[in-house]
Amino acid sequence: MKFLKALPLTLLYLGTGMLWIYLSDRIIAFFFPSGQLVLWYQTAKGFLLVCFTALLLYFIMQRFSKGQLRKYNELRAKDEVLQDIQQSHQLLFRLGPIANLIYETDTGILLDINQKAVNLLGFTKEKIIGKNIFTLLPELNTLNYKAYPVDSTTSILAYLRPDKAVVKLEASSFLFNSRGVNHTLLLCVDVTQREEALETLTDLQAKLVAAQKIARIGYWQYNFDTGKLFWSDEIYEILGVDKRHFSPQYETFLNSIHPDDRNLFPPPASPSIRMFPGYDKEHRIVLANGIVKWVHGKGRLKKDATGKPFCVEGTLQDIDATKKAELAAVEALLEKEMVLERIGDAFFAVDQAWKVTYWNNRAEQILGRKRKDIINHNLWEVYADAVDTPFYYNYQEAMKTGQSQYFKAYYEGTCSWFDVGAFPSSTGLSIFFRDITEQVRYINSIEQYNKTLRDIAWSQSHEVRAPLMRLLGLASLIKDMEAGISAELQEILNMMVASVEDLDQVVKKINEKTNIT
């Protein structure tokens, strides 16, 4: 290319010279026909040509010299820059914060390492130079670095130090050719702590996902500026939609809320959404198949560094089974309370610490103490006067043995008799009792009346029987005097004796029925 550029100039010089010789000879021969003069003029013309050629050569050589000098200076400057770069690279290689290892690509023989690599690998430089890199880092054998003309992808390698500590290295290789031999520059960074942190983070994320699935709780976030709604995987599960075919929108979320609970959430276009106070409520959602499900929602407003609200975030937990069981339990409890309030017996319950947990209306009426004044109070602190009474001993026995106790006892606090049943359970005691004061009084009056009757019967039986015995004695005397007694009188006498004996049997039966001996 340089020859082709110089050719036109050479041809121009050659043509100009030939033309000069030809024209100058013809002009001299025309004006100076004398041969001696022609010779002198030709000599002068030759000198002139030589001077012109020398002057032209001078300018050409001067220009060439300047170009060469400029190129030399440029090459020298580049060489100095390269030397500076090489020194910088050497300094960076030796003192850089990253472990550097240079080895022959094909053989794996280590040629050079820096101090960082010495510290990382745990060997002195003298001991490690010449070793095989594939022995130190066996995982390099599985990575085809030769396939990459410039550099390889970053890989995580495990290295066993001489002190038996396992170090995780992030290695990147760069291939280069030096004097016809392929070399590899291996850059290694100790990422043991980072990898352990990543493993911990991955483990925590897995546990978080598992916890969300177990607790049936998901996370959501609504960005005011972008209008985008983010759902975690569990939210899709709770709402019963397929993540692959469903794009979450705030309007869609609002439509899933039960109409009676929708007032908890502001409309998406409402300015009030940026002043969302947050919530912590149980509410209902309606699935696509019409099933109503209970969830526990929590939400809060988030602000940026300037205090401007930019999103609202929260959680959604599936509490359907628990809530429905709770509602069923509440309903059952209400039914139980209705039964306990409607029964004629008074009823109260205590836990194992003797704290009163229930007190029905009948108990209020009989014992004269309002429910609010005794619930969650210790029974024996409220009724200290019942300690060391049959109530105390029987309740303690039921709690201790787990056996039901039935008894009747008199309580001086109300001057009443009670019929009591104490029934133990795993949570404490359930006590049913009835005021039997009137019944006891009635029984006592009957017993007193019976006693009076017995006394009367005893008195009457002895008072009546004494004359009867006298009549029987007289009848016997008269029967002994049969001579001189007419048959008619005898018959009357027999009838009288039979009547007396019948009357005596009646008296005996009265005595037997009244237990009089």
Coordinates of C-alpha atoms in Angstrom, one line a residue:
M1 CA 0.0 0.0 0.0
K2 CA 2.9 2.4 0.8
F3 CA 4.5 1.5 -2.6
L4 CA 1.3 2.3 -4.5
K5 CA 1.1 5.7 -2.7
A6 CA 4.7 6.6 -3.7
L7 CA 4.4 5.5 -7.3
P8 CA 2.5 8.5 -8.7
L9 CA 5.1 10.9 -7.2
T10 CA 7.9 8.8 -8.7
L11 CA 6.3 8.8 -12.1
L12 CA 5.7 12.5 -11.9
Y13 CA 9.4 13.1 -11.1
L14 CA 10.5 10.8 -13.9
G15 CA 8.3 12.4 -16.5
T16 CA 9.3 15.9 -15.4
G17 CA 13.0 15.1 -15.5
M18 CA 12.7 13.5 -19.0
L19 CA 10.7 16.5 -20.3
W20 CA 13.3 18.9 -18.8
I21 CA 16.2 17.1 -20.5
Y22 CA 14.4 17.0 -23.8
L23 CA 13.2 20.6 -23.9
S24 CA 16.3 22.1 -22.4
D25 CA 18.5 20.4 -25.1
R26 CA 16.3 21.6 -27.9
I27 CA 16.1 25.2 -26.5
I28 CA 19.9 25.4 -26.1
A29 CA 20.5 24.0 -29.6
F30 CA 18.1 26.5 -31.1
F31 CA 19.6 29.6 -29.4
F32 CA 23.2 28.6 -29.2
P33 CA 24.4 26.8 -32.3
S34 CA 28.1 27.0 -31.2
G35 CA 29.2 23.7 -29.8
Q36 CA 31.4 25.2 -27.0
L37 CA 28.5 27.2 -25.6
V38 CA 26.2 24.2 -25.8
L39 CA 28.6 22.2 -23.7
W40 CA 28.8 24.9 -21.0
Y41 CA 25.0 25.3 -21.0
Q42 CA 24.5 21.6 -20.7
T43 CA 27.0 21.5 -17.8
A44 CA 25.1 24.3 -16.1
K45 CA 21.8 22.6 -16.8
G46 CA 23.2 19.4 -15.3
F47 CA 24.4 21.3 -12.2
L48 CA 20.9 22.9 -12.0
L49 CA 19.3 19.5 -12.2
V50 CA 21.5 18.1 -9.5
C51 CA 20.8 21.1 -7.3
F52 CA 17.1 20.8 -7.9
T53 CA 17.2 17.0 -7.2
A54 CA 19.2 17.5 -4.1
L55 CA 16.8 20.1 -2.9
L56 CA 13.9 17.9 -3.6
L57 CA 15.6 14.9 -1.9
Y58 CA 16.3 17.2 1.1
F59 CA 12.6 18.1 1.4
I60 CA 11.6 14.5 1.0
M61 CA 14.1 13.2 3.6
Q62 CA 13.2 15.9 6.0
R63 CA 9.5 15.1 5.7
F64 CA 10.2 11.4 6.0
S65 CA 12.5 11.9 9.1
K66 CA 9.8 14.0 10.8
G67 CA 7.2 11.3 10.1
Q68 CA 9.5 8.6 11.4
L69 CA 10.4 10.7 14.4
R70 CA 6.8 11.2 15.1
K71 CA 6.1 7.5 14.8
Y72 CA 9.0 6.8 17.0
N73 CA 7.8 9.2 19.6
E74 CA 4.3 7.7 19.4
L75 CA 5.7 4.2 19.7
R76 CA 7.9 5.2 22.6
A77 CA 5.0 6.8 24.4
K78 CA 2.8 3.8 23.8
D79 CA 5.7 1.6 25.1
E80 CA 5.9 3.7 28.2
V81 CA 2.2 3.5 28.7
L82 CA 2.4 -0.3 28.2
Q83 CA 5.2 -0.5 30.8
D84 CA 3.1 1.6 33.2
I85 CA 0.1 -0.7 32.5
Q86 CA 2.3 -3.7 33.0
Q87 CA 3.7 -2.4 36.2
S88 CA 0.2 -1.5 37.3
H89 CA -1.0 -5.0 36.4
Q90 CA 2.0 -6.5 38.3
L91 CA 1.2 -4.3 41.3
L92 CA -2.5 -5.2 41.1
F93 CA -1.6 -8.9 40.7
R94 CA 0.7 -8.9 43.7
L95 CA -1.2 -6.6 46.1
G96 CA -4.7 -6.8 44.7
P97 CA -7.6 -7.7 47.0
I98 CA -8.5 -10.7 44.9
A99 CA -6.6 -14.0 44.8
N100 CA -4.9 -14.4 41.4
L101 CA -3.5 -17.7 40.1
I102 CA -1.8 -18.3 36.8
Y103 CA -1.4 -21.8 35.4
E104 CA -0.8 -23.6 32.2
T105 CA -4.2 -24.3 30.7
D106 CA -3.4 -27.8 29.4
T107 CA -1.2 -29.1 32.2
G108 CA -2.7 -27.2 35.2
I109 CA 0.8 -26.4 36.6
L110 CA 0.7 -23.3 38.7
L111 CA 3.2 -20.7 37.5
D112 CA 2.5 -17.7 39.7
I113 CA 0.1 -16.6 42.5
N114 CA -0.2 -13.4 44.5
Q115 CA -0.1 -12.9 48.3
K116 CA -3.9 -13.0 48.6
A117 CA -4.0 -16.4 47.0
V118 CA -1.2 -17.5 49.4
N119 CA -3.3 -16.4 52.3
L120 CA -6.5 -18.0 50.9
L121 CA -5.0 -21.4 49.9
G122 CA -3.0 -21.7 53.1
F123 CA 0.4 -22.6 51.5
T124 CA 3.6 -20.6 51.1
K125 CA 4.3 -19.4 47.6
E126 CA 7.3 -21.7 47.4
K127 CA 5.3 -24.8 48.2
I128 CA 2.4 -24.1 45.9
I129 CA 4.3 -23.0 42.7
G130 CA 4.6 -26.0 40.5
K131 CA 1.6 -27.9 42.0
N132 CA -1.2 -29.0 39.8
I133 CA -4.2 -26.7 40.1
F134 CA -6.6 -29.5 39.4
T135 CA -5.3 -31.4 42.5
L136 CA -6.0 -28.3 44.7
L137 CA -9.3 -27.6 43.1
P138 CA -10.7 -30.9 41.7
E139 CA -13.9 -29.3 40.6
L140 CA -12.0 -27.4 37.9
N141 CA -11.7 -30.7 36.0
T142 CA -15.5 -30.7 35.5
L143 CA -15.4 -27.2 34.1
N144 CA -14.4 -27.0 30.4
Y145 CA -12.5 -23.6 30.6
K146 CA -10.7 -24.4 27.3
A147 CA -14.0 -23.9 25.5
Y148 CA -13.9 -20.2 26.2
P149 CA -11.5 -18.1 24.2
V150 CA -11.6 -15.1 26.6
D151 CA -13.1 -16.0 29.9
S152 CA -15.3 -18.5 31.6
T153 CA -18.5 -18.2 33.5
T154 CA -18.2 -17.7 37.2
S155 CA -18.4 -20.8 39.3
I156 CA -18.5 -21.7 43.0
L157 CA -15.7 -24.1 44.0
A158 CA -15.1 -25.9 47.3
Y159 CA -11.5 -25.9 48.5
L160 CA -10.1 -27.9 51.4
R161 CA -7.4 -25.9 53.2
P162 CA -4.5 -27.6 54.9
D163 CA -6.2 -26.9 58.3
K164 CA -9.2 -29.0 57.1
A165 CA -11.4 -25.9 56.8
V166 CA -13.7 -25.9 53.7
V167 CA -13.7 -22.7 51.9
K168 CA -16.2 -21.7 49.2
L169 CA -14.5 -19.8 46.3
E170 CA -16.1 -17.8 43.5
A171 CA -13.7 -18.5 40.6
S172 CA -13.5 -16.7 37.2
S173 CA -11.0 -17.7 34.6
F174 CA -9.4 -15.6 31.8
L175 CA -7.4 -17.4 29.0
F176 CA -4.4 -15.8 27.3
N177 CA -1.5 -17.0 25.1
S178 CA 2.1 -16.3 26.0
R179 CA 4.9 -17.3 23.7
G180 CA 2.7 -19.9 22.1
V181 CA 1.5 -21.5 25.3
N182 CA -2.1 -21.2 26.6
H183 CA -2.3 -19.8 30.1
T184 CA -5.2 -19.2 32.4
L185 CA -5.6 -16.4 35.0
L186 CA -7.9 -17.7 37.7
L187 CA -9.5 -15.0 40.0
C188 CA -10.8 -16.4 43.3
V189 CA -12.8 -14.7 46.0
D190 CA -13.6 -16.2 49.4
V191 CA -17.4 -16.3 49.5
T192 CA -17.8 -18.8 52.3
Q193 CA -19.7 -16.3 54.5
R194 CA -21.8 -15.1 51.6
E195 CA -22.7 -18.7 50.6
E196 CA -23.5 -19.6 54.2
A197 CA -25.6 -16.5 54.4
L198 CA -27.3 -17.4 51.1
E199 CA -27.9 -21.0 52.3
T200 CA -29.3 -19.6 55.5
L201 CA -31.5 -17.2 53.5
T202 CA -32.6 -20.0 51.2
D203 CA -33.4 -22.1 54.1
L204 CA -35.3 -19.3 55.8
Q205 CA -37.2 -18.6 52.6
A206 CA -38.1 -22.3 52.3
K207 CA -39.1 -22.3 56.0
L208 CA -41.1 -19.1 55.4
V209 CA -42.9 -20.7 52.5
A210 CA -43.6 -23.8 54.5
A211 CA -44.7 -21.7 57.5
Q212 CA -47.1 -19.8 55.2
K213 CA -48.5 -23.0 53.9
I214 CA -48.8 -24.5 57.4
A215 CA -50.3 -21.3 58.8
R216 CA -52.3 -20.7 55.6
I217 CA -51.1 -17.1 55.6
G218 CA -50.0 -15.0 52.6
Y219 CA -48.5 -11.5 51.9
W220 CA -49.9 -8.8 49.6
Q221 CA -48.8 -5.3 48.6
Y222 CA -50.6 -2.6 46.6
N223 CA -48.6 0.2 45.0
F224 CA -50.4 3.5 44.7
D225 CA -48.3 4.9 41.8
T226 CA -48.2 1.8 39.6
G227 CA -51.5 0.4 40.6
K228 CA -50.0 -3.0 40.8
L229 CA -51.0 -5.6 43.4
F230 CA -48.5 -8.2 44.5
W231 CA -49.7 -11.5 46.0
S232 CA -47.5 -14.3 47.4
D233 CA -48.3 -17.8 46.3
E234 CA -50.4 -18.5 49.4
I235 CA -52.8 -15.7 48.6
Y236 CA -53.7 -17.4 45.3
E237 CA -54.3 -20.6 47.3
I238 CA -56.5 -18.8 49.8
L239 CA -58.6 -17.1 47.1
G240 CA -58.8 -20.3 45.1
V241 CA -57.3 -18.9 41.8
D242 CA -54.6 -20.2 39.5
K243 CA -51.5 -18.1 39.5
R244 CA -50.7 -19.0 35.9
H245 CA -54.0 -17.7 34.5
F246 CA -54.8 -14.9 36.9
S247 CA -53.5 -11.3 37.2
P248 CA -54.1 -9.8 40.6
Q249 CA -55.8 -6.4 40.6
Y250 CA -57.0 -4.3 43.5
E251 CA -60.6 -4.3 42.0
T252 CA -60.5 -8.1 41.8
F253 CA -59.5 -8.3 45.4
L254 CA -62.3 -6.0 46.5
N255 CA -64.8 -8.0 44.5
S256 CA -63.7 -11.1 46.4
I257 CA -64.6 -9.5 49.8
H258 CA -68.0 -10.3 51.2
P259 CA -70.4 -7.4 50.5
D260 CA -71.0 -6.9 54.2
D261 CA -67.3 -6.6 54.9
R262 CA -66.3 -4.5 51.9
N263 CA -66.5 -1.2 53.8
L264 CA -63.2 -2.2 55.5
F265 CA -61.3 -1.3 52.3
P266 CA -61.4 2.1 50.4
P267 CA -62.1 2.1 46.7
P268 CA -58.9 2.1 44.5
A269 CA -59.6 5.5 43.0
S270 CA -60.5 7.1 46.3
P271 CA -58.0 9.7 47.7
S272 CA -58.6 8.1 51.1
I273 CA -56.6 5.1 50.1
R274 CA -53.4 7.1 50.6
M275 CA -54.6 7.8 54.2
F276 CA -55.4 4.2 54.8
P277 CA -55.2 3.8 58.6
G278 CA -54.6 0.0 58.4
Y279 CA -56.7 -2.8 59.8
D280 CA -56.6 -6.0 61.8
K281 CA -59.9 -7.7 61.2
E282 CA -61.6 -11.0 60.6
H283 CA -63.7 -10.9 57.5
R284 CA -65.2 -13.0 54.8
I285 CA -64.3 -13.6 51.2
V286 CA -66.4 -15.2 48.5
L287 CA -64.6 -17.6 46.2
A288 CA -65.4 -18.0 42.5
N289 CA -67.5 -21.1 43.2
G290 CA -69.7 -19.1 45.7
I291 CA -68.2 -20.6 48.8
V292 CA -67.9 -18.1 51.7
K293 CA -64.6 -18.4 53.6
W294 CA -63.4 -16.7 56.8
V295 CA -60.0 -14.9 56.7
H296 CA -57.9 -12.8 59.1
G297 CA -56.6 -9.7 57.3
K298 CA -54.0 -7.2 58.5
G299 CA -52.9 -4.1 56.6
R300 CA -50.7 -1.1 57.1
L301 CA -49.7 2.1 55.2
K302 CA -46.0 2.5 54.1
K303 CA -44.3 5.8 53.5
D304 CA -41.1 6.8 51.7
A305 CA -38.3 8.9 53.2
T306 CA -40.2 12.1 52.6
G307 CA -43.3 10.8 54.5
K308 CA -45.3 10.3 51.3
P309 CA -47.5 7.2 51.3
F310 CA -46.5 5.0 48.4
C311 CA -48.1 1.6 49.1
V312 CA -50.2 -0.4 51.5
E313 CA -49.2 -3.9 52.5
G314 CA -50.6 -6.7 54.7
T315 CA -51.3 -10.4 55.3
L316 CA -54.2 -12.6 54.7
Q317 CA -54.7 -15.8 56.7
D318 CA -57.1 -18.6 56.1
I319 CA -59.0 -19.1 59.4
D320 CA -62.0 -20.7 57.8
A321 CA -61.9 -24.0 59.7
T322 CA -60.9 -22.4 63.0
K323 CA -63.5 -19.6 62.7
K324 CA -66.3 -22.0 61.8
A325 CA -65.4 -24.2 64.7
E326 CA -65.3 -21.2 66.9
L327 CA -68.7 -20.1 65.7
A328 CA -70.0 -23.6 66.2
A329 CA -68.5 -23.6 69.7
V330 CA -70.1 -20.3 70.5
E331 CA -73.4 -21.5 69.2
A332 CA -73.1 -24.6 71.3
L333 CA -72.1 -22.5 74.3
L334 CA -75.1 -20.3 73.8
E335 CA -77.3 -23.3 73.6
K336 CA -75.6 -24.7 76.7
E337 CA -76.1 -21.3 78.5
M338 CA -79.7 -21.3 77.4
V339 CA -80.2 -24.8 78.9
L340 CA -78.3 -23.9 82.1
E341 CA -80.3 -20.7 82.4
R342 CA -83.6 -22.5 81.8
I343 CA -83.1 -25.4 84.2
G344 CA -84.7 -25.1 87.6
D345 CA -81.5 -26.0 89.4
A346 CA -78.9 -23.4 90.3
F347 CA -75.5 -24.0 88.6
F348 CA -72.0 -22.7 88.8
A349 CA -68.6 -23.9 87.6
V350 CA -65.1 -23.5 88.9
D351 CA -61.7 -24.2 87.3
Q352 CA -59.0 -26.2 89.0
A353 CA -57.8 -23.1 90.8
W354 CA -61.3 -22.6 92.3
K355 CA -61.9 -19.6 90.1
V356 CA -65.6 -19.2 89.2
T357 CA -66.1 -19.5 85.4
Y358 CA -69.9 -19.7 85.3
W359 CA -72.8 -18.6 87.4
N360 CA -76.4 -18.9 86.2
N361 CA -79.4 -16.8 87.0
R362 CA -80.9 -19.4 89.4
A363 CA -77.6 -19.3 91.4
E364 CA -77.9 -15.5 91.6
Q365 CA -81.4 -15.8 92.9
I366 CA -80.7 -18.5 95.5
L367 CA -77.4 -17.2 96.8
G368 CA -78.1 -13.5 96.3
R369 CA -74.9 -12.7 94.5
K370 CA -74.7 -11.2 90.9
R371 CA -72.7 -12.9 88.2
K372 CA -70.4 -9.9 87.6
D373 CA -69.5 -9.9 91.3
I374 CA -68.2 -13.5 91.3
I375 CA -67.0 -14.5 87.8
N376 CA -63.2 -14.9 87.8
H377 CA -63.1 -14.7 91.6
N378 CA -61.9 -17.4 93.9
L379 CA -64.9 -19.4 95.3
W380 CA -63.4 -19.7 98.8
E381 CA -62.4 -16.1 99.0
V382 CA -65.9 -15.0 98.2
Y383 CA -67.5 -17.7 100.4
A384 CA -65.0 -17.9 103.2
D385 CA -67.8 -18.8 105.6
A386 CA -68.3 -22.1 103.7
V387 CA -64.8 -23.3 104.5
D388 CA -64.8 -26.3 106.9
T389 CA -68.3 -27.1 106.0
P390 CA -69.7 -30.1 104.1
F391 CA -69.7 -28.0 101.0
Y392 CA -65.9 -27.4 101.2
Y393 CA -65.1 -31.1 102.1
N394 CA -67.3 -32.6 99.4
Y395 CA -66.0 -30.2 96.7
Q396 CA -62.4 -30.9 97.7
E397 CA -63.1 -34.6 97.6
A398 CA -64.6 -34.4 94.1
M399 CA -61.7 -32.3 92.8
K400 CA -59.1 -34.6 94.4
T401 CA -60.6 -38.0 93.5
G402 CA -62.4 -37.2 90.3
Q403 CA -65.5 -38.9 91.7
S404 CA -68.9 -37.2 91.7
Q405 CA -70.3 -36.2 95.1
Y406 CA -73.9 -36.0 96.1
F407 CA -74.9 -34.6 99.5
K408 CA -77.4 -32.4 101.4
A409 CA -76.1 -29.7 103.7
Y410 CA -77.2 -26.6 105.6
Y411 CA -75.6 -23.2 104.7
E412 CA -75.8 -20.6 107.5
G413 CA -75.1 -17.8 105.1
T414 CA -78.6 -18.1 103.6
C415 CA -80.1 -20.2 106.4
S416 CA -81.1 -22.7 103.8
W417 CA -80.8 -26.4 103.1
F418 CA -79.3 -27.5 99.7
D419 CA -79.3 -30.7 97.7
V420 CA -75.9 -30.6 95.9
G421 CA -74.3 -32.6 93.1
A422 CA -70.6 -31.9 92.3
F423 CA -69.3 -33.3 89.0
P424 CA -65.5 -33.1 88.3
S425 CA -64.0 -32.7 84.8
S426 CA -60.6 -32.0 83.3
T427 CA -61.2 -28.2 83.7
G428 CA -62.6 -28.2 87.2
L429 CA -66.0 -28.7 88.8
S430 CA -69.6 -28.3 87.8
I431 CA -72.0 -27.9 90.7
F432 CA -75.7 -28.2 90.5
F433 CA -77.7 -27.4 93.7
R434 CA -81.4 -26.9 94.7
D435 CA -82.8 -25.1 97.7
I436 CA -84.6 -27.8 99.6
T437 CA -85.3 -25.8 102.7
E438 CA -89.1 -26.0 102.3
Q439 CA -88.8 -29.7 101.6
V440 CA -86.7 -30.3 104.7
R441 CA -89.1 -28.3 106.8
Y442 CA -92.0 -30.3 105.3
I443 CA -90.3 -33.6 106.1
N444 CA -89.4 -32.4 109.5
S445 CA -93.1 -31.4 110.1
I446 CA -94.3 -34.8 108.9
E447 CA -91.8 -36.5 111.1
Q448 CA -92.9 -34.4 114.1
Y449 CA -96.6 -35.2 113.2
N450 CA -95.8 -38.9 113.0
K451 CA -94.0 -38.7 116.3
T452 CA -97.1 -37.1 117.8
L453 CA -99.3 -39.8 116.3
R454 CA -97.0 -42.5 117.7
D455 CA -97.2 -40.9 121.1
I456 CA -101.0 -40.6 120.8
A457 CA -101.2 -44.2 119.6
W458 CA -99.0 -45.4 122.3
S459 CA -100.9 -43.6 124.9
Q460 CA -104.3 -44.6 123.5
S461 CA -103.3 -48.2 123.0
H462 CA -102.3 -48.6 126.6
E463 CA -105.3 -46.7 127.9
V464 CA -107.7 -48.7 125.8
R465 CA -106.0 -52.1 126.3
A466 CA -106.1 -51.9 130.1
P467 CA -109.9 -51.8 130.2
L468 CA -110.0 -54.5 127.5
M469 CA -107.9 -56.7 129.6
R470 CA -110.1 -56.1 132.6
L471 CA -113.2 -57.0 130.4
L472 CA -111.4 -60.2 129.3
G473 CA -110.7 -61.0 132.9
L474 CA -114.3 -60.5 133.9
A475 CA -115.5 -62.5 130.9
S476 CA -113.3 -65.4 132.0
L477 CA -114.7 -65.2 135.5
I478 CA -118.3 -65.2 134.2
K479 CA -117.5 -68.2 132.0
D480 CA -116.2 -70.1 135.0
M481 CA -119.6 -69.5 136.6
E482 CA -121.5 -71.4 133.9
A483 CA -123.9 -73.0 136.4
G484 CA -126.8 -70.9 136.8
I485 CA -126.3 -68.9 133.6
S486 CA -128.9 -69.1 131.0
A487 CA -128.1 -70.0 127.5
E488 CA -129.2 -66.6 126.3
L489 CA -126.8 -64.9 128.8
Q490 CA -124.1 -67.3 127.8
E491 CA -124.4 -66.4 124.1
I492 CA -124.3 -62.7 125.0
L493 CA -121.2 -63.4 127.1
N494 CA -119.5 -65.2 124.2
M495 CA -120.3 -62.3 121.9
M496 CA -118.9 -59.8 124.4
V497 CA -115.7 -61.9 124.7
A498 CA -115.3 -62.1 120.9
S499 CA -115.8 -58.4 120.6
V500 CA -113.2 -57.7 123.3
E501 CA -110.7 -60.0 121.6
D502 CA -111.4 -58.3 118.2
L503 CA -110.8 -54.9 119.8
D504 CA -107.6 -56.3 121.3
Q505 CA -106.4 -57.4 117.8
V506 CA -107.2 -53.9 116.5
V507 CA -105.1 -52.3 119.3
K508 CA -102.2 -54.8 118.5
K509 CA -102.3 -53.8 114.8
I510 CA -102.2 -50.1 115.8
N511 CA -99.2 -50.8 118.0
E512 CA -97.5 -52.7 115.2
K513 CA -98.0 -49.9 112.6
T514 CA -96.7 -47.2 115.0
N515 CA -93.8 -49.5 116.1
I516 CA -95.1 -49.5 119.6
T517 CA -94.0 -52.5 121.6

